[in-house]
XYZ file of N, CA and C in Angstrom:
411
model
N 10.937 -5.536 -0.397
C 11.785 -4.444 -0.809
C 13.221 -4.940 -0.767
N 13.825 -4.681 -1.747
C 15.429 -5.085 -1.663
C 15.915 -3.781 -2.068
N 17.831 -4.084 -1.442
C 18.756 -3.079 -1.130
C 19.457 -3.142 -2.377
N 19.326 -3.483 -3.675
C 19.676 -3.259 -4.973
C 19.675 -2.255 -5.424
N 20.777 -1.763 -5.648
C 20.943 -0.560 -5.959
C 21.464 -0.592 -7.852
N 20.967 0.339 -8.656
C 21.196 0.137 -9.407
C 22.464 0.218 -10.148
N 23.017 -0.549 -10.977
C 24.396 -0.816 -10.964
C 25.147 0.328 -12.541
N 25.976 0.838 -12.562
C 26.391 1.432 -13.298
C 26.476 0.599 -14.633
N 26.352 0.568 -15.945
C 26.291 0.114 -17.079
C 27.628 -0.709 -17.340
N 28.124 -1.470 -18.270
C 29.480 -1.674 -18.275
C 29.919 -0.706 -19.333
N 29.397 -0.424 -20.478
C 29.880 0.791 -21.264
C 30.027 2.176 -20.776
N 29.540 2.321 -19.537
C 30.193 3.640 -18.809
C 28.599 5.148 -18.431
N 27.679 3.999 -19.137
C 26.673 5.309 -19.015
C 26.125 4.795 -17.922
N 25.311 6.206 -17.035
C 23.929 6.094 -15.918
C 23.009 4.934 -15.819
N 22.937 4.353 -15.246
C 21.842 3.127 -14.815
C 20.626 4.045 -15.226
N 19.301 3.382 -15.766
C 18.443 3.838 -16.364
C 17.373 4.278 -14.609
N 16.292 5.391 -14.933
C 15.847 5.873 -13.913
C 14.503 5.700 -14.476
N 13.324 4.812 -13.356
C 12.012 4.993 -14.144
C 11.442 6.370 -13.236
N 10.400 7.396 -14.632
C 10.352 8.621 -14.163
C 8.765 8.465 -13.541
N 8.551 7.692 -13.386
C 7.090 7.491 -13.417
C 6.645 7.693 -12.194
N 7.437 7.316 -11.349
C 6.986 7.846 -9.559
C 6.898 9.109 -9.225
N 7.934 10.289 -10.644
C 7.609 11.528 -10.229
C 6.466 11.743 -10.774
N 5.899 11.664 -11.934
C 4.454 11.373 -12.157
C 3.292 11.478 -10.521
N 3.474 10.395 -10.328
C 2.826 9.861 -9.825
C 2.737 10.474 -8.317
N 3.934 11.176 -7.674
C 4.566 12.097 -6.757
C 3.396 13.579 -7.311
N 3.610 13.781 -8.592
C 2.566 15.174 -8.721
C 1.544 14.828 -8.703
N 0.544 13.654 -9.024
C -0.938 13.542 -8.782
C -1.234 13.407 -7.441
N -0.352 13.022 -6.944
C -0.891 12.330 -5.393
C -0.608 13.786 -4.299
N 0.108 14.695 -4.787
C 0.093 15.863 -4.119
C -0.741 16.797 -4.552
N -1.327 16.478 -5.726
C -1.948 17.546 -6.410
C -3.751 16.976 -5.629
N -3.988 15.556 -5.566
C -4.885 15.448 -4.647
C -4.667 15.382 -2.860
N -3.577 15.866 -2.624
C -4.167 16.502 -1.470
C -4.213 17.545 -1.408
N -3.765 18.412 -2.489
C -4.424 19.719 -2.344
C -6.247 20.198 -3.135
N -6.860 19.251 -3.199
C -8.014 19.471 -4.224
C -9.377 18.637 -3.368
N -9.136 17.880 -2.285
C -9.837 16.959 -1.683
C -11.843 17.810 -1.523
N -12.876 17.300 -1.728
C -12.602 16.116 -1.859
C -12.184 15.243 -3.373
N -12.495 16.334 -4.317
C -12.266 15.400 -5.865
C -10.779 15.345 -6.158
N -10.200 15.376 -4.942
C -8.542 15.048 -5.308
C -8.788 13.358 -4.825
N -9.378 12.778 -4.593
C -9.601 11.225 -4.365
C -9.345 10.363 -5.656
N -9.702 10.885 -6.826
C -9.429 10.459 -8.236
C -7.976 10.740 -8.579
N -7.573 11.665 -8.314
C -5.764 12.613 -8.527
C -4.844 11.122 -7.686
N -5.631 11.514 -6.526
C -4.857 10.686 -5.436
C -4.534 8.694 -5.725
N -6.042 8.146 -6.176
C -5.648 6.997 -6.568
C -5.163 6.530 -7.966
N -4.725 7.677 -8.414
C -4.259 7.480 -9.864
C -2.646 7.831 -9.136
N -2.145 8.696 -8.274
C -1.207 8.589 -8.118
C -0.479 7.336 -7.552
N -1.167 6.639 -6.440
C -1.135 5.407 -6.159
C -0.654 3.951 -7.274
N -1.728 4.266 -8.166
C -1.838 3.573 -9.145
C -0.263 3.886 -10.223
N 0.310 5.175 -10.537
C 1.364 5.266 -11.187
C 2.545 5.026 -10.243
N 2.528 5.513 -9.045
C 3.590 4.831 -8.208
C 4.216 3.665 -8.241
N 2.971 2.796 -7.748
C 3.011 1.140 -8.154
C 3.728 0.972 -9.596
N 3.355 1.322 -10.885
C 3.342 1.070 -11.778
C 5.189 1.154 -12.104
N 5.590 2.384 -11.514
C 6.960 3.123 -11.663
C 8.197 1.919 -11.170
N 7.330 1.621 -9.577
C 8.125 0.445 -8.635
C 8.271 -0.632 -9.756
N 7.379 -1.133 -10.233
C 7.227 -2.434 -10.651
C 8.351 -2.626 -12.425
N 8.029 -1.264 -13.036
C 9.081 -1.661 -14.053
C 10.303 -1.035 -13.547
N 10.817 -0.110 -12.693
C 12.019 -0.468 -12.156
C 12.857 -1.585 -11.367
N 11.889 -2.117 -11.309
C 12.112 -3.404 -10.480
C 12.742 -4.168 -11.761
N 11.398 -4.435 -12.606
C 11.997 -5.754 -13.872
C 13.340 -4.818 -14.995
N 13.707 -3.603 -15.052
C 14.814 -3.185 -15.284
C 15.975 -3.184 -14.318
N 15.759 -3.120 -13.025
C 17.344 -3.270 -12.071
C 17.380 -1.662 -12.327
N 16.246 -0.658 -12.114
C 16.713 1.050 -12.332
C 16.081 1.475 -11.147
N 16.110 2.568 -11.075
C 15.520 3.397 -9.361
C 14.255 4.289 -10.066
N 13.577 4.138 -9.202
C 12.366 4.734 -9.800
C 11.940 6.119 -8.121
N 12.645 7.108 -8.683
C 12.303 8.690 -7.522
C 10.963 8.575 -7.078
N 10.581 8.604 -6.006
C 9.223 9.351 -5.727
C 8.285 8.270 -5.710
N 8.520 7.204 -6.497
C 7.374 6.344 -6.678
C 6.776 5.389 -5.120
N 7.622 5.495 -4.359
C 7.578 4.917 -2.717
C 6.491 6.255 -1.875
N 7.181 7.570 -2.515
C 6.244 8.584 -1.827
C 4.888 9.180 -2.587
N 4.703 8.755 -3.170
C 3.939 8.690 -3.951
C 2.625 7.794 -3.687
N 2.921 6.618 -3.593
C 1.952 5.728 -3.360
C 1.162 6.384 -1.448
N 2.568 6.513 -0.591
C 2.137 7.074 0.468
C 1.367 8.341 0.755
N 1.463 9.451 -0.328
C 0.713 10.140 -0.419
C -0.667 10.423 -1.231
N -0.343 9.377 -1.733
C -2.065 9.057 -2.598
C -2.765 8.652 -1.352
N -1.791 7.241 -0.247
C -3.079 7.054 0.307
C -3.607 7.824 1.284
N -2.853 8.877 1.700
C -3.167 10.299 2.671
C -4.656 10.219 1.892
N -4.333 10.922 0.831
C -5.306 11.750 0.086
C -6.546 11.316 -0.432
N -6.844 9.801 -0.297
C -7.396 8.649 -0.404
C -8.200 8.750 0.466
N -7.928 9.179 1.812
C -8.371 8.641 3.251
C -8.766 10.052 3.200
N -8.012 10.776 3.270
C -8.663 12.535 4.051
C -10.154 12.734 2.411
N -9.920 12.709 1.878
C -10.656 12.963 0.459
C -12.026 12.345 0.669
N -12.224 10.364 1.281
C -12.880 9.789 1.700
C -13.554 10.461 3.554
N -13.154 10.914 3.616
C -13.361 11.185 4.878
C -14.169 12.578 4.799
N -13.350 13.225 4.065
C -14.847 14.566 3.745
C -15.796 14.131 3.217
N -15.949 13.170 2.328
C -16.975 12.744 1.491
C -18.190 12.163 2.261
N -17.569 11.901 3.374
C -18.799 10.997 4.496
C -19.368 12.209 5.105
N -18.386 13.208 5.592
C -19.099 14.465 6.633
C -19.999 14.940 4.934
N -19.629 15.186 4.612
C -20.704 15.989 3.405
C -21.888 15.195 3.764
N -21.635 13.726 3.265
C -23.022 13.059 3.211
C -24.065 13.173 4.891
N -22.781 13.249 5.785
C -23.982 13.071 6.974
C -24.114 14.265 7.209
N -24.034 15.542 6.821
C -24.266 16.318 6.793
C -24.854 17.329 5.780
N -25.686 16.580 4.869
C -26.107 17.683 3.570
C -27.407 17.967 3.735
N -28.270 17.397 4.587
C -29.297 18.101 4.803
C -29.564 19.748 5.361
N -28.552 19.139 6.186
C -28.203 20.696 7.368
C -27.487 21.923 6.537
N -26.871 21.221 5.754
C -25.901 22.359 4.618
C -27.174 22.894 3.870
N -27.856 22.217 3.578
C -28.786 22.494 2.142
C -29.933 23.329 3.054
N -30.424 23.222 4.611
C -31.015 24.311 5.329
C -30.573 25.209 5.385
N -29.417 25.428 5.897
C -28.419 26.885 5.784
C -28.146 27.471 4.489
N -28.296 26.657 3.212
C -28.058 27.250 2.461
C -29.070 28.139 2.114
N -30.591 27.784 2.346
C -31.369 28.468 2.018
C -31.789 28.986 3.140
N -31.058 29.205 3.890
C -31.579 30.011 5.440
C -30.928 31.517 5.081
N -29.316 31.342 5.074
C -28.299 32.389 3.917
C -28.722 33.256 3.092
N -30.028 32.285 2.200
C -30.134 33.165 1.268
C -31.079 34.028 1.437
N -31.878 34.011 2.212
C -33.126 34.937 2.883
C -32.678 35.656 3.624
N -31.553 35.798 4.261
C -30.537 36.496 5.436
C -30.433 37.794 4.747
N -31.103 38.983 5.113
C -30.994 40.360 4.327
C -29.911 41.025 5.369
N -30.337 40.545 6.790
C -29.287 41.310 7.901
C -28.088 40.352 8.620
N -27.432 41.304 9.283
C -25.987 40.471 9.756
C -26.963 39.651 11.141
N -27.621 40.051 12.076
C -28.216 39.264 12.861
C -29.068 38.026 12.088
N -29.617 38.466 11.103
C -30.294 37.136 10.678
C -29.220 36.207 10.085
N -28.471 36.507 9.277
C -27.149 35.886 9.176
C -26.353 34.980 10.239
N -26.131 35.831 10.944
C -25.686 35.127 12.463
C -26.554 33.903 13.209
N -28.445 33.924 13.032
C -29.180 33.346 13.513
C -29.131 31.380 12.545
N -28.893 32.019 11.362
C -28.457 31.131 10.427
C -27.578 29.982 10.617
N -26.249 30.769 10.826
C -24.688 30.357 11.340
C -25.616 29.374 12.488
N -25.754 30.395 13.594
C -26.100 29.281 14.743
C -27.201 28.116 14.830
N -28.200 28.493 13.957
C -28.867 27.285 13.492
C -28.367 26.202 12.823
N -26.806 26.349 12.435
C -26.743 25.467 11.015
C -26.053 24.388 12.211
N -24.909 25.196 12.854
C -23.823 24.637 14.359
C -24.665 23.701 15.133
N -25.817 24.092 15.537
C -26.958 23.641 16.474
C -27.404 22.215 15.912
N -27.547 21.841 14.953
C -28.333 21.056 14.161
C -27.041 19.813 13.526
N -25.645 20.698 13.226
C -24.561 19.381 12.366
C -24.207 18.974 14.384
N -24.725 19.999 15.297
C -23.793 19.230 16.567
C -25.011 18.007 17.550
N -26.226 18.162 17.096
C -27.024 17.476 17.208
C -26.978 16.389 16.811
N -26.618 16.213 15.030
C -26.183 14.762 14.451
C -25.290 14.173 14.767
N -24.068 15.013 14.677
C -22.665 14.337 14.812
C -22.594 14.037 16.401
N -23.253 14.778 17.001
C -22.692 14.681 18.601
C -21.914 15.633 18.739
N -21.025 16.244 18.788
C -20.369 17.092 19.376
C -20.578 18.154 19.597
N -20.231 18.577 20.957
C -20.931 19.676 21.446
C -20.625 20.882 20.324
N -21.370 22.070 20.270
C -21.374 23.006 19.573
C -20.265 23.815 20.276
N -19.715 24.179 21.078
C -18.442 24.797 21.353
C -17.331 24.023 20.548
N -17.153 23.097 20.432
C -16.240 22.469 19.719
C -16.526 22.493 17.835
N -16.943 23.107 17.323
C -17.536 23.334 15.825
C -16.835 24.519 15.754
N -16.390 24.797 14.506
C -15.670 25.892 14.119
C -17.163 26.768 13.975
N -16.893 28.289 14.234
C -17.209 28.960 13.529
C -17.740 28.716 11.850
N -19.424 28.789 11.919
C -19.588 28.955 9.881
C -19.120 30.471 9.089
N -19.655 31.936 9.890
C -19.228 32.699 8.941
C -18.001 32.990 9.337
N -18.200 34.466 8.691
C -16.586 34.937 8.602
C -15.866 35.766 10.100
């Protein structure tokens, strides 16, 4: 990283600005709000960040956002990847509850559901079932 700052023109106009990091600033926020299929948002923001740095670089221009950008793709990268694993070690147990739910005519059987589903992801994962959020509402 260098402290080059971009230099005013000699004819008097604005040093040129690459816009591409703000680009790249809205995908990478837009996948962390969408996770887990903000993982695609997110490494495309990554990917335009980079892209923004690199021809501001070979112009001598400042490229906004494109530094935060890349940093927030890889948030969104990691948290996005990281649900994607609990889903997987957990879709059996989802896919019991789901059809446990759907036979649930009463709020106790409902409830019996909930606690079957807690009982079973705290069995796999390990963690005790006091520590599991709440499933219903």
């Amino acid at each position: 990283m260098t402290d080059d700052q971009p230099e005013p023109r000699s004819d008097g106009q604005q040093p040129t600005v690459e816009r591409g990091g703000l680009w790249g600033l809205f995908l990478s926020a837009a996948g962390l709000v969408l996770p887990p299929y903000g993982i695609v948002l997110s490494a495309l923001g990554i990917f335009q960040g980079r892209r923004a740095r690199r021809a501001a670089r070979a112009r001598n221009a400042a490229a906004p956002g494109a530094l935060l950008s890349m940093v927030l793709g890889w948030v969104g990268v990691t948290l996005s990847g990281l649900m994607i694993i609990g889903y997987a070690l957990v879709w059996d147990q989802y896919q019991a509850y789901s059809a446990c739910s759907a036979r649930a005519l009463t709020h106790s059987s409902q409830e019996q559901c909930d606690q079957d589903f807690r009982r079973a992801v705290s069995e796999k994962t390990g963690v005790p079932m006091e520590q599991l959020p709440s499933v219903g509402g």
